[in-house]
């Protein structure tokens, strides 16, 4: 499968383009880094790829077809702040069940403990909560994962555990991953190829 953003143009306000003429392609099973200076549009591009924003110019396609407007989105986004990504009024079991039953093997790989399932989001640490957000995004129907500073606020051990689980899952499922990060060492460790937005800033 090929996820392709072609000649993307996007602006939040009139005449102020955040992205212009940006093209990115990711194949199934590939782990690609996305880097660039702060404010140059990495998060915006991730949101466009995952269908949260529609580009003003250009298009996003999955194997040449437009991304689905309804139903489960095959491109999932996990961003830096898990507390903003979950419903505070849902216990973790319900959050996890959003979009399908949890994969027990994946939960174990992510270090999610059974007793956390009955807790509210504010009863978990940031790292524990982020593990749930990752697990929720990794469904069999997920073909691509956009990881936008996904482990930026976590300690090294938690970061390594989460990435080990995600890359193992990606390999087995042939899922493509776009790693958005400021951490050069992380990008170098995880990615086989890097897209640099600097030239578009
Ligand atoms: N909702 C919004 N409304 C208006 N402007 C926005 C909005 N979101 C982002 N921007 C602006 O768009 C530009 C690109 O932001 P974006 O978050 O995509 O950059 P980024 O490369 O991910 O930055 P960082 O590395 O600092 O996270 C910035 O100038 C930002 O101020």
XYZ file of C-alpha atoms and ligand atoms in Angstrom:
232
model
C 0.000 0.000 0.000
C 1.064 3.553 -0.645
C 0.030 6.611 1.351
C 0.712 9.622 -0.795
C 0.327 13.335 -0.132
C 0.841 15.257 -3.357
C 1.558 18.959 -3.752
C -0.135 19.802 -0.463
C -1.046 23.426 0.212
C -2.604 24.430 3.529
C -3.266 27.702 5.386
C -5.011 28.493 8.668
C -5.624 32.094 7.624
C -5.983 33.864 4.296
C -2.781 34.388 2.298
C -0.602 32.759 4.961
C 0.425 29.401 3.660
C 1.757 26.940 6.236
C 2.437 24.279 3.611
C 2.826 24.730 -0.119
C 3.858 22.190 -2.731
C 4.719 19.513 -0.152
C 4.734 15.902 -1.281
C 5.366 12.831 0.878
C 4.896 9.139 0.157
C 5.098 6.229 2.601
C 4.886 2.566 1.721
C 3.499 -0.237 3.887
C 6.100 -1.423 6.366
C 8.267 1.672 5.970
C 9.309 3.776 8.982
C 9.880 7.326 7.745
C 11.038 10.326 9.774
C 9.556 13.805 9.368
C 11.783 16.637 10.553
C 11.957 20.390 10.154
C 12.206 23.563 12.238
C 9.543 24.395 14.803
C 6.438 25.874 13.220
C 7.165 24.675 9.685
C 4.044 22.514 9.499
C 4.962 18.981 10.563
C 1.932 18.583 12.830
C -0.290 20.159 10.193
C 0.945 17.680 7.582
C 0.368 14.800 10.004
C -3.174 15.991 10.625
C -3.805 16.223 6.882
C -2.478 12.691 6.318
C -4.760 11.375 9.073
C -7.796 13.183 7.686
C -8.196 15.737 10.526
C -7.681 18.620 8.069
C -8.454 18.901 4.383
C -5.735 20.489 2.248
C -6.562 23.628 0.245
C -4.324 22.390 -2.549
C -3.205 18.927 -3.546
C -4.528 15.613 -2.333
C -3.953 12.623 -0.079
C -4.487 9.161 -1.459
C -4.199 5.576 -0.296
C -3.256 3.387 -3.238
C -4.463 6.136 -5.538
C -7.893 6.425 -3.890
C -9.161 9.258 -1.688
C -9.139 8.491 2.047
C -12.527 7.458 3.485
C -14.584 10.365 4.865
C -16.520 8.133 7.273
C -15.905 4.936 9.232
C -12.598 3.757 10.630
C -9.699 5.816 9.310
C -6.825 3.661 7.998
C -4.340 6.417 8.885
C -4.227 6.869 12.661
C -2.592 9.755 14.502
C -1.073 9.637 17.980
C 0.230 12.937 19.281
C 2.178 14.189 22.250
C -0.593 14.885 24.755
C -2.602 11.747 25.626
C -4.743 13.650 28.138
C -6.210 15.648 25.221
C -6.889 12.520 23.187
C -9.151 10.618 25.592
C -12.603 11.216 26.971
C -12.140 12.123 30.681
C -15.562 10.628 31.460
C -14.701 7.194 30.113
C -12.854 4.533 32.043
C -9.832 3.176 30.163
C -11.600 -0.074 29.219
C -14.158 1.903 27.217
C -11.515 4.135 25.606
C -9.602 1.072 24.536
C -12.706 -0.558 23.068
C -13.274 2.434 20.773
C -13.008 0.991 17.284
C -12.712 -2.675 18.258
C -11.648 -5.219 20.856
C -8.136 -4.868 22.257
C -5.321 -7.133 21.092
C -4.119 -8.862 24.299
C -0.626 -9.476 22.926
C -0.277 -5.805 22.053
C -1.489 -4.712 25.494
C 1.154 -6.918 27.082
C 3.873 -5.622 24.738
C 2.919 -2.054 25.650
C 3.048 -2.934 29.353
C -0.616 -2.108 29.964
C -1.682 -3.636 33.272
C -5.082 -5.250 33.751
C -5.865 -3.092 36.813
C -5.438 0.131 34.764
C -8.469 -0.800 32.643
C -10.948 0.133 35.372
C -9.313 3.520 36.080
C -10.252 6.997 34.849
C -7.704 8.835 32.643
C -6.726 11.197 35.477
C -5.763 8.183 37.599
C -2.914 7.262 35.220
C 0.485 8.815 34.567
C 1.177 10.461 31.195
C 3.226 7.470 30.085
C 0.553 4.963 31.151
C -2.124 6.964 29.361
C -0.036 7.237 26.195
C 0.268 3.450 26.071
C -3.548 3.303 25.826
C -3.592 5.881 23.029
C -1.061 3.821 21.104
C -2.995 0.581 21.691
C -6.229 2.249 20.566
C -4.593 3.411 17.313
C -3.158 0.001 16.426
C -6.120 -1.881 14.996
C -5.912 -4.448 12.210
C -7.539 -1.856 9.896
C -4.795 0.685 10.619
C -2.496 0.772 7.600
C -0.407 3.789 8.593
C 0.473 5.408 11.920
C 1.424 9.075 12.253
C 3.430 9.387 15.475
C 3.649 13.119 16.189
C 6.137 13.565 19.056
C 4.412 10.451 20.427
C 7.011 9.717 23.109
C 8.484 13.210 23.539
C 7.353 13.630 27.137
C 8.280 10.143 28.303
C 11.408 8.831 30.016
C 13.887 6.785 27.998
C 12.749 3.387 29.282
C 9.069 4.022 28.536
C 9.986 5.509 25.162
C 12.011 2.424 24.253
C 9.267 0.023 25.398
C 6.569 1.797 23.399
C 8.667 2.029 20.240
C 9.736 -1.603 20.524
C 6.053 -2.648 20.673
C 5.019 -0.311 17.832
C 7.805 -1.355 15.460
C 7.225 -5.028 16.193
C 3.515 -4.551 15.440
C 4.325 -2.557 12.276
C 6.596 -5.331 11.035
C 3.993 -8.035 11.628
C 1.106 -6.054 10.145
C 3.158 -4.354 7.405
C 1.971 -1.012 8.742
C 3.752 2.152 7.616
C 4.876 4.670 10.262
C 5.658 8.381 10.012
C 7.769 9.509 12.965
C 7.516 13.256 13.612
C 10.197 14.252 16.088
C 12.751 16.867 17.073
C 14.979 14.126 18.476
C 17.578 13.340 15.827
C 18.807 10.291 17.757
C 15.312 8.810 17.863
C 14.783 9.424 14.138
C 18.166 7.876 13.294
C 17.419 4.843 15.442
C 13.933 4.155 14.100
C 13.758 5.354 10.513
C 15.110 4.083 7.247
C 14.380 7.362 5.464
C 13.861 10.985 6.483
C 11.715 13.717 4.928
C 12.960 17.207 5.801
C 10.451 20.064 5.560
C 13.162 22.733 5.959
C 13.178 23.572 2.249
C 9.446 24.382 2.430
C 9.697 26.750 5.412
N -5.150 25.967 14.682
C -4.270 26.862 14.198
N -4.664 28.113 13.865
C -3.803 29.004 13.351
N -2.500 28.741 13.125
C -2.044 27.521 13.445
C -2.902 26.522 14.001
N -2.174 25.407 14.225
C -0.920 25.702 13.833
N -0.838 26.951 13.364
C 0.370 27.605 12.820
O 0.788 26.859 11.697
C 2.207 26.772 11.664
C 2.632 25.307 11.611
O 2.292 24.685 12.845
P 2.605 23.157 13.119
O 2.148 22.839 14.497
O 2.083 22.325 12.005
O 4.221 23.156 13.036
P 5.271 22.104 13.568
O 6.337 21.999 12.534
O 4.607 20.841 13.944
O 5.821 22.834 14.860
P 6.527 22.243 16.187
O 7.767 21.540 15.713
O 6.825 23.479 16.982
O 5.530 21.336 16.838
C 2.732 27.533 12.873
O 3.115 28.813 12.460
C 1.524 27.602 13.789
O 1.545 28.778 14.562
